[in-house]
Amino acid sequence: MKYYGRKALALVLSAILIASTASTAFAQDPVEKDEVVYINLSHDGSVESIYVVNAYDLTEEQPVTDFGNYREVKNLTTTEELSVQDGAISFTAPKGKFYYQGELDSAQIPWLVSVTYQLDGQPISGGELAGKEGHLEMTLSLRQNPDANPVYFDNFAIQATVLLDSERCKNITAPSATLANVGGDKQMSYIVLPGKEKDFTISADVTDFEMDAIQINGIPLTLDIDDPDTTEIKDKIYELKDGAKELDDGAFQLDDGATQLQDGALELKDGAADLYDGTDDLYDGVKDLDEGADKLRSGAGDLKEGADQLKAGFDQLNQSSRELKAGIAATQQQMISALEGSGVPIQLPPTPSDPLDTTYLLQVGMALDKGFDLAIGQIEAAIKQLESGGSSIELAALAPEMTVRVLSAAVSVDEDGSISEEGSEDTSSEGSEGNSGDSSTGEGSEGNSGDSSTGEGSEGNSGDSSTGEGSEGNSGDSSTGEGSEGNSGDSSTGEGSEGNSGDSSTGEGSEGNSGGNSTGEGSSSGEGQLLPPADEGGNANRPSAPANPSQSFPQHQNELADPGDQLAILQTQLASLKQFKQVNTLCMGTLQYMAGTEQLSTGYTSLYDGILELRSGISELVGGVQELLDGSKELFDGASDLRDGVDELFDGTTELKDGTIELTDGTTELRDQSDEMDSKVDEEIDKMLDEYRGGDFDMVSFVSDKNTQVDSVQFVMKVAEIQIEEEEAPVIQEEVKPSFWQKLVNLFK
């Protein structure tokens, strides 16, 4: 009973003491304190335990009530027990320094700490590193804990310190660290500013590795830094502002230039496209030209063949022309002999070295033409005198040789243009019967005289018919039909007439005193050829005229005195001379034709040479066209490349234009921003210094937001050390005498 009474009394006293203390604490104003948060971390940085040391500096002894969800609290200054009730810790603190410690059940610290290790490139835990050897690489990572109050991460700086034994760790490498030698150790220090996250890597070659605990402290960053003198930097800012303006102006000029360049590139692009189309058309045209040149070369070959054939024809024509000119020369000699034999003077040109020269033969023809005109004029004058009723003229009054020819010969022209002269005799045709007869193609006439061109002659005194039968009379003239019956008759194609004389070209000759025929038999009185044949040189053997022309016709001298007979003879002679003139005209025309062909041949020789040159030129043209084709192909390919390059250039100018637009936007913004840069510099400097000076923020309790009078909070984190395990020595426990306070507490147990 006595034991229970004491125990009950003690409980009552304790309750009274606690109640008194609690009421006193609740009655007091909050007391300002400092919190130091100790965090023990494992080798990998995970949290093992957290305890807080609360520190007070009192001017007098007074009751204090603090708040925190501690699992366990401990008075570090006095032996007074701390009262814990519903998160409230109550005690009476003496004057001066007072500390108590509380272990938190759980709490979110501001930073997530992570430590990883690799030995010789292989991951390894910190606990396994003790005593190891090799190349060690260790990484310390500090990150914000999103579940914690951000006020500490944003306003607290972190200092991390790693200490390595220099004997156990060689070739230490620690980028971004501040290195210091601390005795025989190498100390690496790192600073992480508020609001920052960092990773640090340390490497070393280790032997029997051991490492002290990594110390990580978090404190408010407060540095006493004076405001810097920004005069010089502001002067630079003013220069920067001026430069920004110039840069902005230059950017706009560059933009204008880029616009002009883009416009020019667009025109160049259009021009390159036109050039490409033009070279394409040119290439197609040159291909057509090349095909045409091949055809032209083929045609030139055909032209050369034709030119060769034409040249051969001209050569043959020239050869034939020389033979024809030889015949014309022989005919001219006969006509010269006839005219000279008739007493007509002829002015012949000098004989050249080539007697068959066309020009010379033409000059001879013109001389003959003048001679024929002279002879024809004389006979026409005599005929006119007789027809005008004049008395009979003496034929001897004419040129002697002409008289002989008038009386003794008639001239005919063969179909080939040569001259046949009929004399008093013909060896190939029978003579005609009668006084006189002249027939070329038909029968002669019977009677005094007859002339018929196409029909029968006339019977009677005289008759003239060109196409039908002649009239009956003394004379008749027929060319193609039967002659007239009378004293004389002239027929070109029929039988000779019966009379004193007869002349026939193709029919039978006349029977009588005289007869002339170039192709038939002569008359019975002898040969009557007008001119002997020409010699090989083309010169005729010209006979001399008899001294007395009447000697050729002694039997008919009296008859010639009759005017009618004279007129008929003169008309016959006139017709023969005109035939000679026509033959000469034909020869001259032929010579003029040959002169033209000679000129044509000469000209064609030049033309032929030109054709040869043309053919050679065409061959060169074909070669040139081929070169032109190759060149146009290269030009087309070049134009194609140019078009592609210009397209790329245009695309580049477009990009340049876009870039200059962005540049002008940027320079304009730079210009605008630099206008207030001098004032912003001060603001930014102050802002930057505030990070080091410490921001203006209200300190809050890490333990509980009910603690409103917290002067400072400090975090002390420690990563577990890596130590080689040693054998533990036996611990000898000494007997500790209990203190008064412990004795008092033991009373209630």
XYZ file of C-alpha atoms in Angstrom:
749
model
C 0.000 0.000 0.000
C 2.816 2.308 0.770
C 4.421 1.709 -2.639
C 1.273 2.504 -4.525
C 0.749 5.649 -2.499
C 4.143 7.002 -3.439
C 3.698 6.182 -7.048
C 0.336 7.846 -7.201
C 1.734 10.936 -5.528
C 4.547 11.154 -8.032
C 2.120 10.918 -10.943
C -0.028 13.648 -9.498
C 2.973 15.933 -9.041
C 4.174 15.260 -12.566
C 0.777 16.030 -14.025
C 0.606 19.240 -12.046
C 4.125 20.175 -13.230
C 3.339 19.422 -16.873
C 0.063 21.283 -16.776
C 1.717 24.223 -15.178
C 4.501 24.222 -17.721
C 2.091 23.884 -20.661
C -0.102 26.699 -19.478
C 2.939 28.844 -18.969
C 4.235 28.003 -22.477
C 0.973 28.711 -24.167
C 0.839 31.947 -22.370
C 4.282 33.049 -23.704
C 4.998 34.785 -27.006
C 6.931 32.789 -29.630
C 10.690 32.810 -29.144
C 13.115 33.291 -32.057
C 15.278 30.291 -32.868
C 17.718 28.795 -35.417
C 17.287 25.377 -37.051
C 20.137 23.160 -38.129
C 18.895 20.162 -40.126
C 21.261 17.187 -40.088
C 20.638 14.604 -42.814
C 22.477 11.319 -42.903
C 22.692 9.826 -46.410
C 23.667 6.357 -47.504
C 26.456 5.669 -50.035
C 24.056 6.239 -52.954
C 22.602 9.497 -51.505
C 19.316 8.165 -50.204
C 18.099 9.552 -46.872
C 18.760 7.410 -43.831
C 17.828 9.755 -40.981
C 16.989 13.400 -40.313
C 17.313 15.220 -37.042
C 17.046 18.886 -36.220
C 18.961 20.890 -33.626
C 16.947 23.875 -32.438
C 19.028 26.694 -30.937
C 17.835 29.563 -28.720
C 19.698 32.585 -27.406
C 17.655 33.982 -24.499
C 18.198 37.076 -22.472
C 16.477 35.525 -19.506
C 15.044 32.258 -18.371
C 11.634 31.724 -19.795
C 9.229 28.997 -20.860
C 9.324 28.021 -24.555
C 6.915 26.089 -26.791
C 8.158 24.752 -30.121
C 6.436 22.656 -32.787
C 7.511 19.613 -34.743
C 6.527 16.082 -35.559
C 9.493 14.465 -33.905
C 9.788 10.824 -33.241
C 12.141 11.585 -30.402
C 13.412 14.765 -28.757
C 16.491 15.319 -26.593
C 17.592 18.220 -24.370
C 21.155 18.992 -25.277
C 21.724 21.745 -22.697
C 20.086 20.812 -19.389
C 18.694 17.758 -17.769
C 15.182 19.083 -17.930
C 12.780 16.799 -19.609
C 11.059 18.178 -22.712
C 7.284 17.948 -22.795
C 5.893 16.621 -26.101
C 2.166 16.700 -26.666
C 0.386 16.707 -30.045
C 3.445 18.081 -31.885
C 4.111 20.761 -29.286
C 7.431 20.652 -27.390
C 7.424 22.659 -24.141
C 10.268 23.465 -21.803
C 11.778 26.220 -19.642
C 14.937 27.525 -21.224
C 17.605 29.140 -19.093
C 19.208 32.421 -19.918
C 21.758 32.194 -22.731
C 22.229 29.383 -25.233
C 19.808 26.504 -25.233
C 19.721 23.550 -27.654
C 17.468 20.618 -28.075
C 17.412 17.898 -30.721
C 14.470 16.251 -32.419
C 14.505 13.254 -34.737
C 11.946 13.458 -37.522
C 9.935 10.469 -38.499
C 9.879 11.538 -42.158
C 10.463 14.694 -44.110
C 11.118 15.799 -47.697
C 14.491 17.518 -47.954
C 14.872 20.268 -50.634
C 17.397 18.359 -52.749
C 17.591 14.899 -54.229
C 21.160 13.664 -53.833
C 22.472 10.822 -55.968
C 25.964 9.264 -55.886
C 27.005 6.605 -58.422
C 30.283 4.703 -58.716
C 32.039 2.864 -61.543
C 35.220 0.865 -61.090
C 37.068 0.073 -64.280
C 33.932 0.972 -66.208
C 31.617 -1.321 -64.241
C 28.922 -0.051 -61.865
C 29.617 -0.786 -58.202
C 27.982 0.164 -54.914
C 29.704 2.385 -52.396
C 29.692 -0.327 -49.766
C 31.602 -2.649 -52.096
C 34.270 -0.092 -52.914
C 36.075 -0.326 -49.615
C 39.573 -1.731 -50.168
C 39.131 -1.958 -53.963
C 41.748 -1.119 -56.586
C 41.310 0.248 -60.123
C 40.109 3.278 -61.978
C 37.262 4.891 -60.084
C 34.704 7.275 -61.545
C 32.256 8.872 -59.130
C 29.330 11.154 -60.050
C 27.529 13.409 -57.557
C 24.156 14.700 -58.758
C 22.132 17.444 -57.028
C 18.548 17.945 -58.176
C 15.472 19.756 -56.885
C 13.039 17.649 -54.921
C 9.635 18.540 -56.403
C 7.868 17.300 -53.215
C 9.722 19.687 -50.881
C 9.094 23.328 -50.061
C 10.814 25.203 -52.978
C 11.800 28.157 -50.806
C 15.046 26.430 -49.802
C 15.976 25.278 -53.330
C 15.310 28.749 -54.713
C 17.177 30.679 -51.988
C 19.796 28.320 -50.586
C 23.220 27.668 -52.048
C 24.873 24.287 -51.724
C 28.482 23.625 -50.914
C 29.707 20.100 -51.486
C 33.106 18.918 -50.266
C 34.808 15.666 -51.223
C 38.009 14.621 -49.451
C 40.271 11.949 -50.968
C 43.387 10.410 -49.475
C 46.295 11.354 -51.765
C 48.098 8.133 -50.908
C 45.199 5.942 -51.888
C 43.977 8.040 -54.845
C 46.238 9.039 -57.729
C 45.650 10.968 -60.926
C 42.644 12.728 -59.483
C 40.556 14.585 -62.047
C 37.707 16.837 -60.934
C 36.433 19.325 -63.513
C 34.674 22.442 -62.148
C 35.995 21.790 -58.652
C 38.003 24.064 -56.423
C 40.999 21.977 -55.366
C 42.872 22.350 -52.123
C 45.424 20.305 -50.230
C 44.345 19.550 -46.696
C 47.196 17.739 -45.002
C 47.678 14.521 -46.907
C 44.272 14.758 -48.519
C 42.989 16.395 -51.704
C 39.878 18.468 -51.080
C 37.405 19.203 -53.891
C 34.781 21.852 -53.281
C 31.742 22.673 -55.378
C 29.244 25.537 -55.153
C 25.711 25.276 -56.522
C 23.834 28.559 -56.655
C 20.203 28.835 -55.605
C 17.752 27.421 -58.100
C 20.448 25.436 -59.965
C 20.984 21.731 -60.511
C 24.405 20.253 -61.068
C 26.306 17.040 -61.733
C 29.942 16.609 -60.725
C 32.278 13.856 -61.768
C 35.510 12.846 -60.069
C 37.877 10.179 -61.344
C 41.042 8.677 -59.882
C 43.194 5.582 -59.856
C 42.609 4.036 -56.419
C 44.314 1.473 -54.242
C 42.831 0.079 -50.985
C 40.141 2.663 -51.481
C 38.680 4.501 -48.535
C 36.857 7.843 -48.476
C 35.594 10.156 -45.766
C 31.977 11.229 -45.786
C 30.942 13.701 -48.481
C 29.844 16.920 -46.809
C 26.953 18.858 -48.382
C 25.830 22.083 -46.707
C 22.831 24.183 -47.665
C 22.730 27.765 -46.434
C 21.107 30.996 -47.523
C 23.479 32.746 -49.907
C 24.301 36.123 -48.449
C 27.379 38.004 -49.700
C 28.316 41.575 -49.015
C 28.988 42.751 -52.577
C 29.134 46.423 -53.467
C 27.489 47.698 -56.622
C 30.061 47.691 -59.430
C 31.054 50.789 -61.398
C 29.174 50.412 -64.681
C 30.424 53.633 -66.304
C 32.793 51.880 -68.661
C 30.351 49.203 -69.552
C 27.680 51.791 -70.200
C 30.032 53.630 -72.526
C 30.354 50.371 -74.413
C 26.598 50.068 -74.345
C 26.262 53.493 -75.938
C 28.657 52.358 -78.636
C 26.591 49.220 -78.967
C 23.441 51.312 -79.365
C 25.070 53.370 -82.126
C 26.315 50.179 -83.738
C 22.856 48.662 -83.495
C 21.414 51.638 -85.333
C 24.052 51.407 -88.054
C 23.548 47.658 -88.214
C 19.803 48.156 -88.558
C 20.277 50.736 -91.315
C 22.738 48.432 -93.065
C 20.352 45.523 -92.717
C 17.638 47.514 -94.479
C 20.080 48.470 -97.223
C 21.048 44.832 -97.492
C 17.365 43.944 -97.710
C 16.906 46.481 -100.518
C 19.932 45.024 -102.293
C 18.576 41.525 -101.812
C 15.292 42.672 -103.354
C 17.107 44.109 -106.366
C 19.215 40.968 -106.606
C 16.080 38.850 -106.462
C 14.440 40.947 -109.190
C 17.573 40.686 -111.318
C 17.774 36.958 -110.701
C 14.137 36.673 -111.775
C 14.874 38.543 -115.000
C 17.963 36.407 -115.474
C 15.835 33.327 -114.878
C 13.346 34.448 -117.523
C 16.202 35.257 -119.898
C 17.848 31.910 -119.251
C 14.536 30.206 -119.973
C 14.207 32.171 -123.232
C 17.821 31.339 -124.080
C 17.126 27.684 -123.395
C 14.070 27.761 -125.653
C 16.053 29.613 -128.331
C 18.972 27.209 -128.217
C 16.498 24.349 -128.332
C 14.936 25.832 -131.474
C 18.418 26.530 -132.840
C 19.496 22.974 -132.206
C 16.368 21.631 -133.922
C 16.904 24.046 -136.827
C 20.565 23.094 -137.192
C 19.557 19.435 -137.228
C 17.163 20.255 -140.074
C 19.967 22.256 -141.700
C 22.268 19.284 -141.345
C 19.725 17.053 -143.078
C 19.316 19.687 -145.793
C 23.096 19.973 -146.141
C 23.320 16.213 -146.676
C 20.646 16.485 -149.362
C 22.488 19.484 -150.833
C 25.692 17.465 -150.914
C 23.853 14.646 -152.657
C 22.329 17.154 -155.094
C 25.761 18.675 -155.680
C 26.977 15.242 -156.680
C 24.079 14.918 -159.104
C 24.807 18.441 -160.367
C 28.434 17.454 -160.920
C 27.354 14.434 -162.942
C 25.007 16.575 -165.024
C 27.714 19.209 -165.436
C 30.126 16.546 -166.648
C 27.559 15.316 -169.149
C 26.813 18.870 -170.293
C 30.517 19.587 -170.640
C 30.908 16.465 -172.750
C 27.983 17.676 -174.864
C 29.593 21.085 -175.303
C 32.850 19.403 -176.316
C 30.966 17.325 -178.882
C 29.067 20.415 -180.050
C 32.317 22.329 -180.480
C 33.711 19.453 -182.537
C 30.578 19.342 -184.719
C 30.588 23.118 -185.003
C 34.073 23.042 -186.471
C 32.963 20.595 -189.141
C 29.942 22.791 -189.875
C 32.138 25.878 -190.063
C 34.364 24.057 -192.577
C 31.304 23.499 -194.774
C 30.235 27.124 -194.376
C 33.750 28.265 -195.299
C 33.634 26.129 -198.453
C 30.216 27.574 -199.364
C 31.505 31.106 -198.750
C 34.410 30.402 -201.134
C 31.968 29.315 -203.836
C 29.907 32.473 -203.323
C 33.051 34.607 -203.368
C 34.069 32.960 -206.621
C 30.601 33.559 -208.080
C 30.584 37.230 -207.143
C 34.147 37.851 -208.231
C 33.455 35.977 -211.454
C 30.497 38.298 -211.990
C 32.776 41.287 -211.604
C 31.445 42.341 -208.180
C 34.241 43.598 -205.932
C 34.377 42.127 -202.382
C 36.331 43.607 -199.443
C 37.423 40.520 -197.507
C 38.992 40.765 -194.025
C 42.549 39.577 -193.415
C 42.772 35.831 -193.100
C 43.595 34.877 -189.470
C 45.750 31.994 -188.308
C 42.602 29.938 -187.874
C 40.619 30.261 -191.154
C 37.630 28.681 -189.385
C 37.452 31.417 -186.727
C 33.787 32.244 -186.225
C 34.332 35.993 -186.103
C 36.341 35.866 -189.314
C 33.680 33.799 -191.083
C 31.009 36.277 -189.908
C 33.075 39.153 -191.337
C 33.357 37.243 -194.651
C 29.578 36.713 -194.606
C 29.009 40.441 -194.100
C 31.360 41.188 -197.055
C 29.411 38.698 -199.170
C 26.156 40.272 -198.064
C 27.385 43.648 -199.284
C 28.491 42.086 -202.578
C 25.118 40.457 -203.096
C 23.390 43.730 -202.319
C 25.559 45.488 -204.916
C 24.902 42.843 -207.606
C 21.172 42.677 -206.819
C 20.995 46.461 -206.976
C 22.578 46.570 -210.434
C 20.248 43.879 -211.825
C 17.172 45.456 -210.237
C 18.158 48.765 -211.826
C 18.442 47.092 -215.255
C 15.108 45.306 -214.799
C 13.505 48.563 -213.797
C 14.880 50.209 -216.960
C 13.460 47.450 -219.154
C 10.122 47.371 -217.360
C 9.806 51.134 -217.751
C 9.722 50.668 -221.535
C 13.295 51.406 -222.282
C 15.028 49.959 -225.298
C 16.884 46.713 -224.990
C 20.124 47.006 -223.179
C 23.378 45.469 -224.044
C 24.154 42.746 -221.604
C 27.716 43.575 -222.215
C 27.048 46.822 -220.475
C 26.795 44.809 -217.296
C 29.830 43.329 -215.767
C 31.253 40.887 -218.249
C 31.272 37.907 -215.956
C 27.732 38.685 -214.782
C 26.584 38.639 -218.350
C 28.137 35.275 -218.837
C 26.408 33.969 -215.714
C 23.109 35.439 -216.717
C 23.327 33.743 -220.060
C 24.849 30.487 -219.003
C 23.867 29.500 -215.508
C 21.195 29.161 -212.883
C 21.994 28.651 -209.228
C 20.066 26.389 -206.836
C 20.426 25.788 -203.132
C 20.487 22.264 -201.803
C 18.475 21.246 -198.772
C 21.630 21.078 -196.613
C 22.449 24.709 -197.402
C 25.200 24.080 -199.942
C 25.104 25.726 -203.349
C 24.742 23.865 -206.633
C 25.339 25.809 -209.840
C 23.897 24.464 -213.124
C 25.840 25.149 -216.386
C 25.170 24.589 -220.008
C 25.606 20.873 -219.651
C 24.352 18.306 -217.148
C 25.789 14.826 -216.979
C 23.020 13.262 -214.920
C 19.785 14.315 -216.560
C 18.378 14.280 -219.998
C 18.034 17.624 -221.730
C 14.738 19.149 -222.646
C 13.348 19.585 -226.098
C 12.546 23.099 -227.312
C 13.984 26.536 -227.473
C 14.332 27.120 -223.785
C 13.217 25.426 -220.583
C 13.877 25.702 -216.877
C 12.424 23.183 -214.484
C 13.374 22.367 -210.853
C 10.874 19.749 -209.934
C 8.430 19.259 -212.801
C 8.395 18.772 -216.493
C 9.635 21.536 -218.760
C 7.380 23.733 -220.830
C 6.764 23.604 -224.527
C 6.591 26.957 -226.331
C 8.275 30.269 -226.245
C 8.517 30.744 -222.558
C 6.986 29.247 -219.472
C 7.358 29.595 -215.712
C 5.344 27.599 -213.250
C 5.913 27.165 -209.490
C 3.496 24.459 -208.544
C 1.370 23.501 -211.519
C 1.593 22.940 -215.227
C 3.005 25.655 -217.429
C 0.974 27.858 -219.720
C 0.454 27.453 -223.392
C 0.790 30.614 -225.481
C 2.814 33.721 -225.463
C 3.262 34.105 -221.778
C 1.976 32.673 -218.537
C 2.812 32.749 -214.834
C 1.326 30.442 -212.299
C 2.568 29.644 -208.759
C 0.108 27.003 -207.725
C -1.955 25.905 -210.691
C -1.772 25.436 -214.361
C -0.184 28.232 -216.318
C -1.830 30.167 -219.072
C -1.410 29.427 -222.702
C 1.019 31.875 -224.372
C 4.559 32.481 -225.365
C 6.090 32.003 -221.978
C 5.449 30.008 -218.791
C 7.077 29.494 -215.427
C 6.403 26.536 -213.181
C 8.232 25.421 -209.987
C 6.535 22.191 -209.110
C 4.228 21.216 -211.968
C 4.571 20.642 -215.627
C 6.159 23.412 -217.619
C 4.403 25.457 -220.247
C 4.600 24.826 -223.898
C 6.556 27.607 -225.636
C 9.972 28.843 -226.452
C 11.258 28.834 -222.935
C 10.285 27.179 -219.628
C 11.474 27.186 -216.065
C 10.511 24.458 -213.637
C 12.052 23.623 -210.236
C 10.786 20.134 -209.654
C 9.340 18.729 -212.877
C 10.708 17.487 -216.113
C 12.655 19.805 -218.338
C 10.990 21.739 -221.105
C 11.273 21.196 -224.758
C 13.054 24.172 -226.364
C 16.381 25.748 -226.950
C 17.551 25.560 -223.384
C 16.603 23.729 -220.222
C 17.521 23.914 -216.536
C 16.435 21.331 -214.032
C 17.556 20.777 -210.379
C 16.020 17.449 -209.627
C 14.241 16.338 -212.764
C 15.419 15.473 -216.199
C 17.492 18.019 -218.086
C 16.430 19.779 -221.254
C 17.267 18.820 -224.762
C 18.596 21.760 -226.764
C 21.516 24.003 -227.174
C 22.307 24.320 -223.508
C 21.320 22.727 -220.221
C 22.409 23.012 -216.576
C 21.715 20.487 -213.787
C 23.537 19.904 -210.491
C 22.193 16.455 -209.852
C 20.995 15.150 -213.220
C 22.641 14.524 -216.530
C 23.871 17.476 -218.543
C 22.690 18.530 -222.026
C 24.171 17.326 -225.225
C 26.267 20.457 -225.719
C 28.702 19.781 -222.811
C 29.322 20.454 -219.098
C 27.767 23.550 -217.570
C 29.020 23.617 -213.912
C 29.247 27.188 -212.600
C 32.207 26.788 -210.198
C 34.750 24.053 -209.760
C 34.888 22.396 -206.349
C 36.938 24.015 -203.544
C 40.341 22.714 -202.658
C 41.258 21.268 -199.295
C 41.937 24.710 -197.867
C 38.462 25.874 -198.688
C 39.655 28.095 -201.634
C 37.798 27.738 -204.872
C 39.502 27.503 -208.221
C 38.051 30.606 -209.641
C 37.871 30.614 -213.515
C 38.571 33.751 -215.455
C 35.768 35.276 -217.476
C 35.941 34.929 -221.247
C 37.056 37.970 -223.184
C 33.822 38.157 -225.127
C 30.769 37.006 -223.193
C 28.889 36.380 -226.406
C 31.270 33.649 -227.273
C 29.447 31.286 -224.901
C 26.236 31.732 -226.791
C 27.148 32.439 -230.448
C 23.923 30.928 -231.673
C 21.651 33.244 -229.664
C 23.313 36.641 -229.765
C 20.654 38.021 -231.867
C 17.952 36.625 -229.663
C 19.422 38.394 -226.612
C 18.924 41.680 -228.179
C 15.238 41.235 -227.677
C 14.110 43.203 -224.516
C 11.760 40.428 -223.467
C 14.553 37.903 -223.436
C 16.792 40.296 -221.522
C 14.125 40.836 -218.859
C 13.577 37.101 -218.400
C 17.264 36.483 -218.087
C 17.718 39.338 -215.600
C 14.820 38.107 -213.497
C 16.305 34.632 -213.426
C 19.680 36.059 -212.433
C 18.051 38.210 -209.747
C 16.285 35.208 -208.285
C 19.552 33.262 -208.202
C 21.391 36.135 -206.468
C 18.642 36.436 -203.891
C 18.933 32.709 -203.259
C 22.677 33.225 -202.796
C 21.953 36.079 -200.370
C 19.510 33.897 -198.451
C 22.109 31.150 -198.252
C 24.639 33.686 -197.005
C 22.091 34.955 -194.467
C 21.509 31.373 -193.359
C 25.245 30.843 -193.031
C 25.634 34.061 -191.041
C 22.761 33.049 -188.764
C 24.376 29.678 -188.285
C 27.689 31.379 -187.526
C 25.993 33.711 -185.057
C 24.377 30.688 -183.445
C 27.777 28.983 -183.256
C 29.303 32.170 -181.869
C 26.633 32.109 -179.189
C 27.273 28.454 -178.449
C 31.005 29.170 -178.299
C 30.353 31.971 -175.822
C 27.991 29.655 -173.955
C 30.654 26.950 -173.961
C 33.249 29.435 -172.735
C 30.844 30.682 -170.101
C 29.910 27.150 -169.186
C 33.595 26.382 -168.653
C 33.573 29.091 -166.002
C 30.232 27.738 -164.792
C 31.683 24.231 -164.657
C 34.629 25.496 -162.642
C 32.092 27.267 -160.431
C 30.139 24.018 -160.064
C 33.307 22.277 -158.968
C 33.988 25.076 -156.507
C 30.339 24.918 -155.437
C 30.648 21.222 -154.796
C 33.825 21.777 -152.810
C 32.138 24.636 -150.973
C 29.126 22.449 -150.249
C 31.446 19.826 -148.774
C 32.980 22.521 -146.601
C 29.457 23.750 -145.827
C 28.451 20.267 -144.716
C 31.515 20.124 -142.485
C 30.701 23.585 -141.148
C 27.092 22.589 -140.549
C 28.301 19.560 -138.615
C 30.522 21.815 -136.520
C 27.564 24.159 -136.135
C 25.446 21.194 -135.055
C 28.040 20.194 -132.473
C 28.364 23.787 -131.340
C 24.612 24.271 -131.104
C 24.415 21.047 -129.071
C 27.082 22.374 -126.708
C 25.279 25.704 -126.612
C 22.012 23.913 -125.828
C 23.669 21.898 -123.064
C 25.287 25.060 -121.719
C 21.964 26.901 -121.815
C 20.391 23.989 -119.943
C 23.109 24.131 -117.283
C 22.765 27.906 -117.167
C 19.017 27.610 -116.662
C 19.520 25.130 -113.814
C 22.187 27.331 -112.255
C 20.027 30.429 -112.565
C 17.145 28.541 -110.964
C 19.415 27.694 -108.055
C 20.597 31.316 -107.969
C 17.010 32.515 -107.861
C 16.222 30.076 -105.068
C 19.302 31.330 -103.256
C 18.243 34.966 -103.681
C 14.817 34.020 -102.357
C 16.417 32.476 -99.296
C 18.676 35.512 -99.022
C 15.645 37.772 -99.176
C 13.928 35.757 -96.450
C 17.119 35.942 -94.417
C 17.421 39.716 -94.837
C 13.811 40.073 -93.704
C 14.622 38.086 -90.580
C 17.834 40.078 -90.196
C 15.997 43.406 -90.397
C 13.479 42.132 -87.873
C 16.322 41.143 -85.582
C 18.310 44.356 -86.049
C 15.164 46.398 -85.481
C 14.514 44.496 -82.278
C 18.169 44.906 -81.298
C 17.900 48.600 -81.968
C 14.755 48.871 -79.874
C 16.177 46.797 -77.053
C 19.489 48.607 -77.031
C 17.733 51.945 -76.535
C 17.028 50.974 -72.906
C 20.016 48.707 -72.458
C 21.893 51.128 -70.179
C 19.106 51.036 -67.602
C 18.559 47.322 -68.072
C 22.223 46.648 -67.405
C 21.883 48.043 -63.906
C 18.772 45.979 -63.364
C 20.407 42.798 -64.586
C 23.529 43.421 -62.526
C 21.429 43.955 -59.432
C 19.450 40.850 -60.241
C 22.616 38.835 -60.722
C 24.161 40.152 -57.524
C 20.991 39.398 -55.636
C 21.646 35.724 -56.328
C 24.875 36.036 -54.385
C 23.725 38.557 -51.841
C 20.727 36.555 -50.904
C 17.225 37.294 -51.878
C 14.701 39.032 -49.772
C 12.555 36.164 -48.543
C 10.918 35.254 -45.273
C 12.656 32.410 -43.572
C 10.339 29.534 -42.754
C 10.768 26.627 -40.431
C 11.787 23.310 -41.962
C 10.130 21.444 -39.109
C 6.692 23.074 -38.911
C 4.992 26.108 -40.394
C 3.683 26.832 -36.861
C 7.178 27.990 -35.911
C 6.883 31.612 -37.027
C 9.970 33.003 -35.254
C 12.744 31.260 -37.213
C 15.828 33.374 -37.727
C 17.795 30.913 -39.857
C 17.727 27.390 -41.245
C 20.823 25.433 -42.187
C 21.158 22.008 -43.815
C 24.039 19.694 -43.116
C 24.060 16.538 -45.268
C 26.585 13.778 -45.022
C 27.059 10.845 -47.399
C 28.230 7.765 -45.573
C 31.948 7.261 -45.514
C 33.593 4.272 -47.175
C 35.826 2.495 -44.694
C 37.647 -0.800 -44.593
C 36.178 -2.806 -41.724
C 38.500 -3.370 -38.795
C 38.217 -5.737 -35.880
C 36.448 -4.005 -33.031
C 38.162 -3.895 -29.650
C 36.050 -4.956 -26.631
C 34.191 -2.056 -25.032
C 34.565 -1.655 -21.281
C 31.564 0.053 -19.864
C 32.165 2.267 -16.885
C 29.583 2.644 -14.163
C 27.967 6.019 -14.460
C 26.513 7.559 -11.404
C 22.990 8.870 -11.947
C 22.457 12.596 -11.693
C 19.893 14.235 -9.515
C 17.556 14.630 -12.442
C 17.909 10.985 -13.376
C 17.284 9.995 -9.813
C 14.161 12.130 -9.861
C 12.968 10.511 -13.074
C 13.731 7.066 -11.735
C 11.300 7.706 -8.923
C 8.472 7.604 -11.457
C 9.527 4.413 -13.167
